Coordinates of C-alpha atoms in Angstrom, one line a residue:
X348 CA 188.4 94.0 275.0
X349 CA 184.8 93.9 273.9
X350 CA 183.7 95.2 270.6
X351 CA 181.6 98.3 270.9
X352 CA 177.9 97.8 270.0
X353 CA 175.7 100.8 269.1
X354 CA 172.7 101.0 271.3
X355 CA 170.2 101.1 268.3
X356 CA 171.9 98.0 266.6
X357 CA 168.8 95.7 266.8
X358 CA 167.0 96.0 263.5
X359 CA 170.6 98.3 261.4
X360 CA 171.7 97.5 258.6
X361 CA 175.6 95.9 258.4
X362 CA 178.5 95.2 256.3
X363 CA 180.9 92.7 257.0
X364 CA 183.1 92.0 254.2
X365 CA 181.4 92.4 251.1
X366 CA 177.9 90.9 252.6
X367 CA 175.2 93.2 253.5
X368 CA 172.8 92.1 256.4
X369 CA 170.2 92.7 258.8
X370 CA 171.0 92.8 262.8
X371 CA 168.1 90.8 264.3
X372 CA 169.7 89.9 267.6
X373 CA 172.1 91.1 269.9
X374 CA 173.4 89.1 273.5
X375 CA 174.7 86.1 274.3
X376 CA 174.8 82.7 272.5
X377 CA 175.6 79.6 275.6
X378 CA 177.6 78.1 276.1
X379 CA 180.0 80.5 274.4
X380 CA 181.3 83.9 276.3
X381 CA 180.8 87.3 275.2
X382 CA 178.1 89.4 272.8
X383 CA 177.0 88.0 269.2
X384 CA 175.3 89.6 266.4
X385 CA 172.7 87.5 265.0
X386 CA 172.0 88.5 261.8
X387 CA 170.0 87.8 258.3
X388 CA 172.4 88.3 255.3
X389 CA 170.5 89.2 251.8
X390 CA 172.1 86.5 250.1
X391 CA 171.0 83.6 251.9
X392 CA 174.2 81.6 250.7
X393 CA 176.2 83.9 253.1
X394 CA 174.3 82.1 256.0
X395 CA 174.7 78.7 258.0
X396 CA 170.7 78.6 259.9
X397 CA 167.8 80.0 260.4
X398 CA 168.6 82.1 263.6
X399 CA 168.7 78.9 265.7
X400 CA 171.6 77.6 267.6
X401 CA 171.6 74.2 269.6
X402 CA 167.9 74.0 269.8
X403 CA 167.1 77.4 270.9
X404 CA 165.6 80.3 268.6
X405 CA 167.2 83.0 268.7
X406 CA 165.8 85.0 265.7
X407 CA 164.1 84.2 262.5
X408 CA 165.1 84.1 258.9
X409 CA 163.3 84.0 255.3
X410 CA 165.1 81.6 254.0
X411 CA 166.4 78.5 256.4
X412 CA 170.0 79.0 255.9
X413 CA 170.0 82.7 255.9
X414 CA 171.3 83.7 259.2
X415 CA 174.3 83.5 261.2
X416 CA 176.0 84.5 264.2
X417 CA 179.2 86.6 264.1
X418 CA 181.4 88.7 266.6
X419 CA 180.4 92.9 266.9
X420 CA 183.7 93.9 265.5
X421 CA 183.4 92.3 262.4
X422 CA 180.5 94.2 261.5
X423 CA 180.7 97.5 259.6
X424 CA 177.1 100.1 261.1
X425 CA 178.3 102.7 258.7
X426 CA 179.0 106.3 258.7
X427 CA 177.7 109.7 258.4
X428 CA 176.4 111.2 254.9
X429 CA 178.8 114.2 255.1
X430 CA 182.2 112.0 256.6
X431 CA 180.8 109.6 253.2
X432 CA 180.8 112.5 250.8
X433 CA 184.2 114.2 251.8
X434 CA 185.5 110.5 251.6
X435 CA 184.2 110.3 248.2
X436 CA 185.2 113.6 247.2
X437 CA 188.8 113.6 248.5
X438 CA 187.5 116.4 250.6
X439 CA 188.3 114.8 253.9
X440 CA 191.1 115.8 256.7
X441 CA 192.7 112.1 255.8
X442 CA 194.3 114.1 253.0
X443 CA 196.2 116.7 254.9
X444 CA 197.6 114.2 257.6
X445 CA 198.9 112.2 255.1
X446 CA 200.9 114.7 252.8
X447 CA 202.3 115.9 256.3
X448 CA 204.0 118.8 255.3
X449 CA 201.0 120.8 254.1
X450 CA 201.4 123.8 257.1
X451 CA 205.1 124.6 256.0
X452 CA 207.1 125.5 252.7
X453 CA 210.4 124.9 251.9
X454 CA 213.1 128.4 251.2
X455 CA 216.6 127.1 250.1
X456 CA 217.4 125.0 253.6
X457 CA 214.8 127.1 255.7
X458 CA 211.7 125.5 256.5
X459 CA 209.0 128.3 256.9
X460 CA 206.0 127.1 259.1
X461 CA 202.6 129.0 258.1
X462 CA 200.2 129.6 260.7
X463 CA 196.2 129.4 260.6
X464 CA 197.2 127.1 257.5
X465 CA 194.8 124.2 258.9
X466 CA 191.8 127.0 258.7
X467 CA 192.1 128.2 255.4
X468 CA 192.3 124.5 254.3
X469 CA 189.0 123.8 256.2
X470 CA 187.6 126.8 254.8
X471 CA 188.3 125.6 251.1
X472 CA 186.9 122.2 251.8
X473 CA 183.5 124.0 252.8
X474 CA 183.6 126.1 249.8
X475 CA 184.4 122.7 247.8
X476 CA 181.2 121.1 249.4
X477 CA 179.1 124.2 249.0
X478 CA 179.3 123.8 244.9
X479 CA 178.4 119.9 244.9
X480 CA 175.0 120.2 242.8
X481 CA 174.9 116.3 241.9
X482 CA 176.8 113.7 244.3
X483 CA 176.7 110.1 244.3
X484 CA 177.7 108.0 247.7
X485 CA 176.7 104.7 246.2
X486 CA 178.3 101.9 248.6
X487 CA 179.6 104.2 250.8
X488 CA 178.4 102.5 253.9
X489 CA 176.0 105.5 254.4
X490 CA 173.8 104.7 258.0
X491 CA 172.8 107.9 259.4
X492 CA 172.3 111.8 258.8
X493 CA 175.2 112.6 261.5
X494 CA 175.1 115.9 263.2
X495 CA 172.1 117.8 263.2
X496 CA 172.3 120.6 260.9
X497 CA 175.5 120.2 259.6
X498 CA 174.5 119.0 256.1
X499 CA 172.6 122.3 255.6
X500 CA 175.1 124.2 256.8
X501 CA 178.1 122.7 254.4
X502 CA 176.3 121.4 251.4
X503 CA 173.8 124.2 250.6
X504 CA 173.7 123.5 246.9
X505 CA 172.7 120.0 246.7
X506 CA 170.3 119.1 244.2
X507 CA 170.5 115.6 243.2
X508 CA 171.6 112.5 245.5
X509 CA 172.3 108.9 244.6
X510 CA 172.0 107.1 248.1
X511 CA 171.5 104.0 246.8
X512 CA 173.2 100.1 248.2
X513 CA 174.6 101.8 251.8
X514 CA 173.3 100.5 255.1
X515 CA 170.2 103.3 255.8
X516 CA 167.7 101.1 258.1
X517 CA 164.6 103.5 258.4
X518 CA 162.9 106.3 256.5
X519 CA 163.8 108.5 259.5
X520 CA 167.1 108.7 258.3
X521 CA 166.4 109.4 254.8
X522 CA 164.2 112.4 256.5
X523 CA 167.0 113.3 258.3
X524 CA 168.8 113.8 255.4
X525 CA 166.8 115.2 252.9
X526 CA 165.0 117.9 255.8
X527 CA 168.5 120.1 255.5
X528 CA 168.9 120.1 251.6
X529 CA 166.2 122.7 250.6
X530 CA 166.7 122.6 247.0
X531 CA 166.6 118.9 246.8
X532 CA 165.0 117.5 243.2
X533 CA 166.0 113.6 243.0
X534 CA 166.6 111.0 245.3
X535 CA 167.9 107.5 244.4
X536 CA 167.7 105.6 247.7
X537 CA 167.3 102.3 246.0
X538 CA 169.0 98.6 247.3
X539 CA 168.6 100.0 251.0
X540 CA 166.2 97.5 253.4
X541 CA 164.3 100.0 255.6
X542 CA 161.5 100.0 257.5
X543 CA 159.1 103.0 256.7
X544 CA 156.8 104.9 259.2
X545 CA 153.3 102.7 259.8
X546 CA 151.2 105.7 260.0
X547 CA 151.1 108.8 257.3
X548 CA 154.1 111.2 257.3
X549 CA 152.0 114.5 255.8
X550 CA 155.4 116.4 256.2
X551 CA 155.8 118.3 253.0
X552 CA 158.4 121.1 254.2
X553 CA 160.9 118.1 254.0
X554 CA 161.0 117.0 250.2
X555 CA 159.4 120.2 249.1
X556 CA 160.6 120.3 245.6
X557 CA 161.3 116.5 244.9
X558 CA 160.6 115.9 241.7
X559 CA 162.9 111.8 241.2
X560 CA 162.8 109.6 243.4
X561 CA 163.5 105.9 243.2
X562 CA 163.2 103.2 246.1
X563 CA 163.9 100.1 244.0
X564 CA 164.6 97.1 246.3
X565 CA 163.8 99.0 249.5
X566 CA 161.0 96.3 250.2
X567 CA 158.6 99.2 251.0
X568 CA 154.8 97.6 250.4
X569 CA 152.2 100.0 248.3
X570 CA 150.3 101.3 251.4
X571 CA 153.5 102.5 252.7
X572 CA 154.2 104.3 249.4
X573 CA 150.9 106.0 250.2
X574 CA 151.5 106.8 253.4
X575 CA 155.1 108.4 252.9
X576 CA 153.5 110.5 249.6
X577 CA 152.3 113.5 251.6
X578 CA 155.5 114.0 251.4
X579 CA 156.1 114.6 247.9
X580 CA 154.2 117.0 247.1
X581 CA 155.8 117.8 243.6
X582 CA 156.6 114.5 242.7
X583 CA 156.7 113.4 239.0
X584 CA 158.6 110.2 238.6
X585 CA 158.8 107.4 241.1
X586 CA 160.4 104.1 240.9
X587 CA 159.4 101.4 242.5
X588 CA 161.2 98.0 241.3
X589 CA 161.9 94.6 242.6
X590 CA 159.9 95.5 246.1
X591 CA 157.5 92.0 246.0
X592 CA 154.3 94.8 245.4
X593 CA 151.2 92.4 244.5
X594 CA 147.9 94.9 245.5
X595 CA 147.9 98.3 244.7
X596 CA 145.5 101.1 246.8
X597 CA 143.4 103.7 245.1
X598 CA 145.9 107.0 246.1
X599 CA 143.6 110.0 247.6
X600 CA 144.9 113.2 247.5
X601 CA 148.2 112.2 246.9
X602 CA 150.8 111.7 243.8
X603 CA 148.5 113.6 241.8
X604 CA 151.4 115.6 240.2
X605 CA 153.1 112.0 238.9
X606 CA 154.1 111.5 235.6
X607 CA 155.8 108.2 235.6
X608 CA 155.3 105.7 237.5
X609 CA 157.9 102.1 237.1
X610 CA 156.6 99.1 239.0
X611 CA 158.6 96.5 236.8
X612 CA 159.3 93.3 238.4
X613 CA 156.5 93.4 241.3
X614 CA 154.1 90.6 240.5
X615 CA 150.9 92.1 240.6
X616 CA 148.0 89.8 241.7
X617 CA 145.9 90.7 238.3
X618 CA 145.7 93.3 235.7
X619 CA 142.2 94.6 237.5
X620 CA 145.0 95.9 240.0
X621 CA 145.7 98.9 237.6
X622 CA 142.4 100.5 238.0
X623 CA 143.4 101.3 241.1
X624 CA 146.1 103.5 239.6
X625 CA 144.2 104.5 236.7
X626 CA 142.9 108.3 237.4
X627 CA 146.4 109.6 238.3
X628 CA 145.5 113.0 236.2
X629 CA 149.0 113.7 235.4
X630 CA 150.5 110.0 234.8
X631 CA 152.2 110.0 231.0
X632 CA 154.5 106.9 231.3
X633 CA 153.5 103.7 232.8
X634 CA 156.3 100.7 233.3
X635 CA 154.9 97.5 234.1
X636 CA 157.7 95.1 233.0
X637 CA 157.5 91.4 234.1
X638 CA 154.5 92.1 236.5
X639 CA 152.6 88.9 235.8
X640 CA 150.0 90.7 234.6
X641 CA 148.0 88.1 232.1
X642 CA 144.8 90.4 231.1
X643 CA 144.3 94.7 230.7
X644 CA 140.9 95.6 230.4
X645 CA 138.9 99.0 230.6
X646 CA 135.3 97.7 231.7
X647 CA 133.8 101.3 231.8
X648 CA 133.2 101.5 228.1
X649 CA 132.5 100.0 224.9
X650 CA 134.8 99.2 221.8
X651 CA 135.1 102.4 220.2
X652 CA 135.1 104.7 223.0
X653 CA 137.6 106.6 225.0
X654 CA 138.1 105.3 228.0
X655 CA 138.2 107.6 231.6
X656 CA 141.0 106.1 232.6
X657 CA 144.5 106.8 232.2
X658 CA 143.7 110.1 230.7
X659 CA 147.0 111.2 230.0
X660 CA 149.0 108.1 229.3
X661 CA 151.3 108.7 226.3
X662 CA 153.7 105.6 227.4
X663 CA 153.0 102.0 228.0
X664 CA 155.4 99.1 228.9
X665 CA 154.1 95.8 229.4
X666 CA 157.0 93.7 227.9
X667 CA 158.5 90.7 229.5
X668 CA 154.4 89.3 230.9
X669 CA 151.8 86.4 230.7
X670 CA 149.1 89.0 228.1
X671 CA 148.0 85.2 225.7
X672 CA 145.1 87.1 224.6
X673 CA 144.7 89.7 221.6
X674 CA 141.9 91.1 223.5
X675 CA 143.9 93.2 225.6
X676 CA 145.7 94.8 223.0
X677 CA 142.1 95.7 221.1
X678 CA 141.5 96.8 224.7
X679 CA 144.4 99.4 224.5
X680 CA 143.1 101.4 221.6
X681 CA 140.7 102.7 224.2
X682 CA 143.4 104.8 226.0
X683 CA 142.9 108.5 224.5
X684 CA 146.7 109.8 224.9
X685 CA 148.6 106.6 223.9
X686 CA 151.3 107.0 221.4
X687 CA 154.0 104.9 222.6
X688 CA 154.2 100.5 223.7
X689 CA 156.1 98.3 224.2
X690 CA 154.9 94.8 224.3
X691 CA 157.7 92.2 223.4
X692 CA 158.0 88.9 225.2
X693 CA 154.1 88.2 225.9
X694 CA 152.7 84.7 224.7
X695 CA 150.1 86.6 222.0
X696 CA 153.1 87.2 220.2
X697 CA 153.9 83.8 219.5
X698 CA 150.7 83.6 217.8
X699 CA 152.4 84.9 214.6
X700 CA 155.5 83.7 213.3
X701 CA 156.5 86.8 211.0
X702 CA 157.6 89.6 212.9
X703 CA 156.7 91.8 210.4
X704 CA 153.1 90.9 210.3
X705 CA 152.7 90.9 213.7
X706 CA 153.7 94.2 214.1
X707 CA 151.2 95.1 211.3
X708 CA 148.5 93.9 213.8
X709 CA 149.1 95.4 216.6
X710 CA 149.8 99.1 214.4
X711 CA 146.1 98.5 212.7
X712 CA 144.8 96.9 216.4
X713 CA 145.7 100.6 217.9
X714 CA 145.0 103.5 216.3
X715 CA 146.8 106.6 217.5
X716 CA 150.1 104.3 217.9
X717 CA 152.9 106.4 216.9
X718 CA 156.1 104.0 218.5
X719 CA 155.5 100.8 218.4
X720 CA 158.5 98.6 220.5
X721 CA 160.9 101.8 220.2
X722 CA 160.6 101.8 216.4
X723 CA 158.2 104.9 214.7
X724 CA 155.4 103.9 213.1
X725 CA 155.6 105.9 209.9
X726 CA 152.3 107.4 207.7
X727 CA 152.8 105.3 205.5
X728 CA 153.9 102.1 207.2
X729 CA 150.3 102.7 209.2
X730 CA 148.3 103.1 206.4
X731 CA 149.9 99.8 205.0
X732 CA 149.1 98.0 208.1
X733 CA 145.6 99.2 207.9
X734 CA 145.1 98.8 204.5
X735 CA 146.4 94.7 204.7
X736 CA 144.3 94.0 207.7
X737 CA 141.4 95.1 206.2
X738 CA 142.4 92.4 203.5
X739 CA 143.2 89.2 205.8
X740 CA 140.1 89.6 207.5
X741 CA 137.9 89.7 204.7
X742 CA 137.1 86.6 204.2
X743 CA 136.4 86.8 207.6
X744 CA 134.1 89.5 208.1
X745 CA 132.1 88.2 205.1
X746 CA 131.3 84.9 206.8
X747 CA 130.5 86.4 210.2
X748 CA 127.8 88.7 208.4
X749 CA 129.6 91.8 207.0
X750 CA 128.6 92.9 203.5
X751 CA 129.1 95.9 201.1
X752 CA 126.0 97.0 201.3
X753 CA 125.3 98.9 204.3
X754 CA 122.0 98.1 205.1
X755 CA 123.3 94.6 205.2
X756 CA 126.4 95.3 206.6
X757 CA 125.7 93.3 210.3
X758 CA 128.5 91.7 211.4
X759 CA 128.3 89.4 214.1
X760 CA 129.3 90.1 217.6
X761 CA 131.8 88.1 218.0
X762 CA 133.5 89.3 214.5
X763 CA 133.5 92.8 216.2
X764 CA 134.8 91.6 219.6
X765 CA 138.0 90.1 217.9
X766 CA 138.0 93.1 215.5
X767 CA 136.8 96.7 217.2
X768 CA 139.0 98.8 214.5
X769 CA 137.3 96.9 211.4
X770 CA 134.1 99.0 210.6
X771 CA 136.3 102.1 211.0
X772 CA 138.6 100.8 208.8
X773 CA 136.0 99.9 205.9
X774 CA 134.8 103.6 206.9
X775 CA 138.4 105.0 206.2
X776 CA 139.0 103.4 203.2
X777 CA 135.8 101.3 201.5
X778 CA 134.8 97.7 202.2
X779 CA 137.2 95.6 200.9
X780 CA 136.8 94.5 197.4
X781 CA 135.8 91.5 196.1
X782 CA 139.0 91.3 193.9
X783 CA 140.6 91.7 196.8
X784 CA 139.7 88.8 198.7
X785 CA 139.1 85.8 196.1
X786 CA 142.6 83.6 196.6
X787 CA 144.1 86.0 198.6
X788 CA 147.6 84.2 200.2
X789 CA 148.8 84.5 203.7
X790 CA 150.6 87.8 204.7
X791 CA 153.3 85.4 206.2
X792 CA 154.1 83.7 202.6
X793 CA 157.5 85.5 201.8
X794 CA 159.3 86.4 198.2
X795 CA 155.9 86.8 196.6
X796 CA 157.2 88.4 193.4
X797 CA 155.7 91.5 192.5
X798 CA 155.5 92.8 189.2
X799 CA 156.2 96.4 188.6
X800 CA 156.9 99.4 186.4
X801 CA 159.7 101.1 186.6
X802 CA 159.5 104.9 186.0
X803 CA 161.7 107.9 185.1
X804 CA 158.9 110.7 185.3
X805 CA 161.7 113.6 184.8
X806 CA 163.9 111.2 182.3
X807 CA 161.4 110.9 179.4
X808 CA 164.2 109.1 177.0
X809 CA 163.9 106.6 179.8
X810 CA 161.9 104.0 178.4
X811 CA 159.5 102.6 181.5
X812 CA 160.7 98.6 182.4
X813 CA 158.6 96.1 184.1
X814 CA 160.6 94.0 186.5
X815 CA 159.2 90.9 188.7
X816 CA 160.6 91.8 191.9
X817 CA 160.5 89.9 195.5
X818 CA 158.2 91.7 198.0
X819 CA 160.9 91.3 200.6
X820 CA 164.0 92.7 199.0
X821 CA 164.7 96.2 200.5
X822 CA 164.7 99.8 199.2
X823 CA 168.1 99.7 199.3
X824 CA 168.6 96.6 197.4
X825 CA 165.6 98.1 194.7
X826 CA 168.3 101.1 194.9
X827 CA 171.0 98.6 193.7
X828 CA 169.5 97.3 190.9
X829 CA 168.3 100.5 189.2
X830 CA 172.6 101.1 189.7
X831 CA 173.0 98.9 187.1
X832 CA 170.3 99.4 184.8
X833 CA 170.7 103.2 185.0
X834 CA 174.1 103.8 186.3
X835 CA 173.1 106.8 188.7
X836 CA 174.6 106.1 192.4
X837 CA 171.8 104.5 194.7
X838 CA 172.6 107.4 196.9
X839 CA 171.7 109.9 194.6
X840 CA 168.3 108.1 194.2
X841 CA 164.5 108.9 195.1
X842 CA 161.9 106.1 194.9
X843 CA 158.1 106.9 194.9
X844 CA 155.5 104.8 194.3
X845 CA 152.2 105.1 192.6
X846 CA 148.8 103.1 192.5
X847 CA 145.6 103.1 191.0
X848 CA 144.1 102.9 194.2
X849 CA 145.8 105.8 195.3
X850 CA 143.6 108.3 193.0
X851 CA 147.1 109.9 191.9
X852 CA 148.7 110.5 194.5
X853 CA 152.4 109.0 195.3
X854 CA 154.1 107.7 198.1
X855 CA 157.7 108.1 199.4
X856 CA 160.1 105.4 199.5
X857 CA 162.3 106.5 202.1
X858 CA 163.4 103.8 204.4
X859 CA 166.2 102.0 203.0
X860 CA 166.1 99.2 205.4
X861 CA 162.1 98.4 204.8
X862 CA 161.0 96.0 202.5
X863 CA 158.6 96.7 199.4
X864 CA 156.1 95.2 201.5
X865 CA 156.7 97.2 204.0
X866 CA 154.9 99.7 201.8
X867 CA 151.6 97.8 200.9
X868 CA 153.0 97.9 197.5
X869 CA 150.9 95.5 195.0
X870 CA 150.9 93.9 191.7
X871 CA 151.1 96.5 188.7
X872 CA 151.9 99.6 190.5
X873 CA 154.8 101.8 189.4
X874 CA 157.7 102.3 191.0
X875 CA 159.2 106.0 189.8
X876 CA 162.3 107.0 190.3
X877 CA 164.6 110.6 190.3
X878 CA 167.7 111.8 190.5

């Protein structure tokens, strides 16, 4: 008996066994009888050749061991969405035939046999699938819409679908679908290999109020994101992952309600690429991990200015890339809305050794920063940052030209290049000092000892004690030692510090897990203390 093939099997997607594949060949294979499959598996391990067999070509393969030939019925085409859901769902009419006995109830020895029982059981399983609001058929084997209309007509209330890993071959389908669920608001159709329409698809009655949607691995190229977005008209996220996306197109007209956009692990032929992107009015988050991007850069203005684009960027992820340069992070205090980055695992960081420092650079580099690598930049951890900066780069910014007095105050371009944020930090709070600078020491040099008054402004019978104290122990470990020189519980303790160069004013101590450095606190300032 030969294995039934489905007409459209040239180009579906299959299952056979655990493997997932491609169909790229269906006939004969001489000398042997009967129909083959020839097919490209996504693991190219799975495979034996590449679509050759005894010196004749047959189809053609990625990878040179990733095809192979098998027999029709070992291969799985898939199911329906709605025979996928009830499966999922235990909604299907599997369940009755196997409990058998569903129709009839049992009296004493009489067995009463109920009639219509097979409707009313049909009609709860419709009522069952009218309430689904969020469904998953992940790995179902999902390959086509199945009969027309009938997922409108039974799952009315759908709002959010997660499609992802089944064997869907072509956009059409995922049309198919999505045309009969009105109300639909995300879509994860990601680890599916389709093919997507090679013209534009400006049908916007069929993801009307799609607001999710994430095509991760689905090999679909930019231009075809461009072409399909007429579609999605209300979009505001879209995830695009692992889909081998190197050029980006300027979009027209189209994803202009987006919010956030996630093209992590597509490596992007240069960072210019991102001006293409870059006057999306709406676009707020921005996740570029492991893109290969080496340089950003904002050519249309000067250090100092705003830049045009990326108007409304509050998030950016650029973690896990080639960035060697400290350039482009001067480069990203020209974004006017940027409060949050993320920026681990970039060769500029390996420029500095302690951690702590180099996250003092980058908070003084960028000045509306407000998260910096998921942590919150506090007031006072910024002004610290700014305030130290100012200090290493003194020495600096005197030797390129820079000077106290303003009239001489030229330094050179280069200085200013390396440094935008440097004149507005001498603005913000003076020129550094000349104190400051004479033998200053590394900000990398750790357990300078500090030397400190201890205060107890509300305690006057508290005589004040001057203690030599490592810049790196903690708040919490400051908190232990004034334990046992005052014997109040740490946890009933408040720190503040006060400096001379704070005209009066104090500042909180209240991260117990921050260092005293952390604080920009210096040589002869008081430390006071309440309880």
């Amino acid at each position: 008996m030969t294995a039934w093939v489905p007409p459209d099997a040239l180009g579906r997607r299959i299952l056979c066994g655990t493997e997932y594949g491609t169909v790229h060949y269906v006939g004969s294979v001489p000398p042997t009888a009967g129909i083959w499959l020839g097919v490209e598996w996504d693991d190219p391990q799975r495979g034996k050749h590449d679509g050759a067999y005894e010196g004749t070509q047959y189809f053609k393969c990625r990878h040179s061991r990733g095809g192979s030939f098998i027999r029709p019925n070992k291969a799985n085409f898939g199911v329906d969405f709605l025979t996928a859901l009830k499966d999922r769902y235990g909604l299907n009419n599997k369940q009755d035939v196997q409990h058998g006995t569903e129709n009839t109830l049992v009296f004493g020895k009489k067995t009463v046999e109920f009639i219509g029982m097979d409707s009313v059981a049909e009609q709860q399983r419709q009522v069952q699938l009218n309430q689904l609001v969020d469904i998953s058929v992940r790995e179902c084997a999902v390959s086509h819409a199945g009969q027309k209309e009938e997922i409108r007509r039974t799952c009315a209330s759908i709002r959010h679908i997660n499609l992802s890993k089944n064997l869907i071959s072509s956009w059409e389908t995922v049309t198919a679908v999505a045309s009969q669920i009105q109300n639909l608001e995300t879509l994860n159709i990601s680890e599916n290999k389709m093919k997507f329409p090679p013209t534009s698809t400006s049908v916007s009655s069929v993801f009307p109020k799609l607001r999710i949607l994430a095509l991760n691995q689905t090999e679909i190229t930019w231009t075809e994101v461009l072409l399909c977005a007429p579609g999605w008209p209300a979009l505001e996220e879209l995830y695009l992952t692992s889909n081998n996306i190197t050029i980006l197109e300027r979009p027209d007209n189209v994803l202009q309600t987006l919010k956030l956009l996630d093209l992590s692990d597509n490596q992007l032929l240069d960072g210019n690429q991102l001006h293409q992107i870059a006057h999306l009015p709406r676009l707020e988050q921005l996740i570029l991990r492991n893109t290969g991007i080496s340089s950003i850069n904002f050519p249309d203005v000067g250090f100092g200015c705003k830049t045009k684009m990326f108007s409304s960027l509050k998030c950016l992820v650029i973690k896990d890339n080639k960035i060697a340069q400290w350039s482009s992070i001067n480069e990203l205090d020209k974004l006017p809305s940027l409060q949050s980055l993320q920026c681990q695992k970039n060769p500029f960081m390996d420029t500095e050794k302690n951690p702590e420092t180099l996250r003092q650079l980058i908070i003084a580099k960028i000045s509306q920063l407000e998260v910096l690598n998921k942590s919150e930049i506090l007031p006072a951890e910024r002004k610290g940052a700014e305030l130290d900066y100012r200090k290493i780069f003194g020495n600096d910014w005197l030797a390129a030209g820079g000077n106290w007095n303003p009239e001489k105050n030229k330094p050179s371009e280069e200085f200013l290049a390396a440094h935008p944020r440097y004149q507005s930090l001498c603005l913000k709070y003076g020129a550094p000092e000349e104190g400051e600078l004479k033998g200053q020491q590394p900000l990398t040099l750790k357990n300078q000892l500090l030397t400190l008054t201890i205060k107890c402004p509300e305690k006057p019978e508290q005589k004040p004690v001057e203690k030599k104290l490592p810049e790196s122990m903690t708040i919490q470990r400051v908190k232990g030692l004034l334990y046992r020189l005052l014997k109040i519980p740490s946890s009933e303790l408040k720190l503040s510090y006060e400096s001379s160069k704070l005209e009066g004013k104090e500042v909180e101590l209240d991260n117990d897990l921050k260092p005293l450095q952390f604080y920009s606190i210096e040589n002869g300032d008081s430390v006071l203390v309440r309880w």
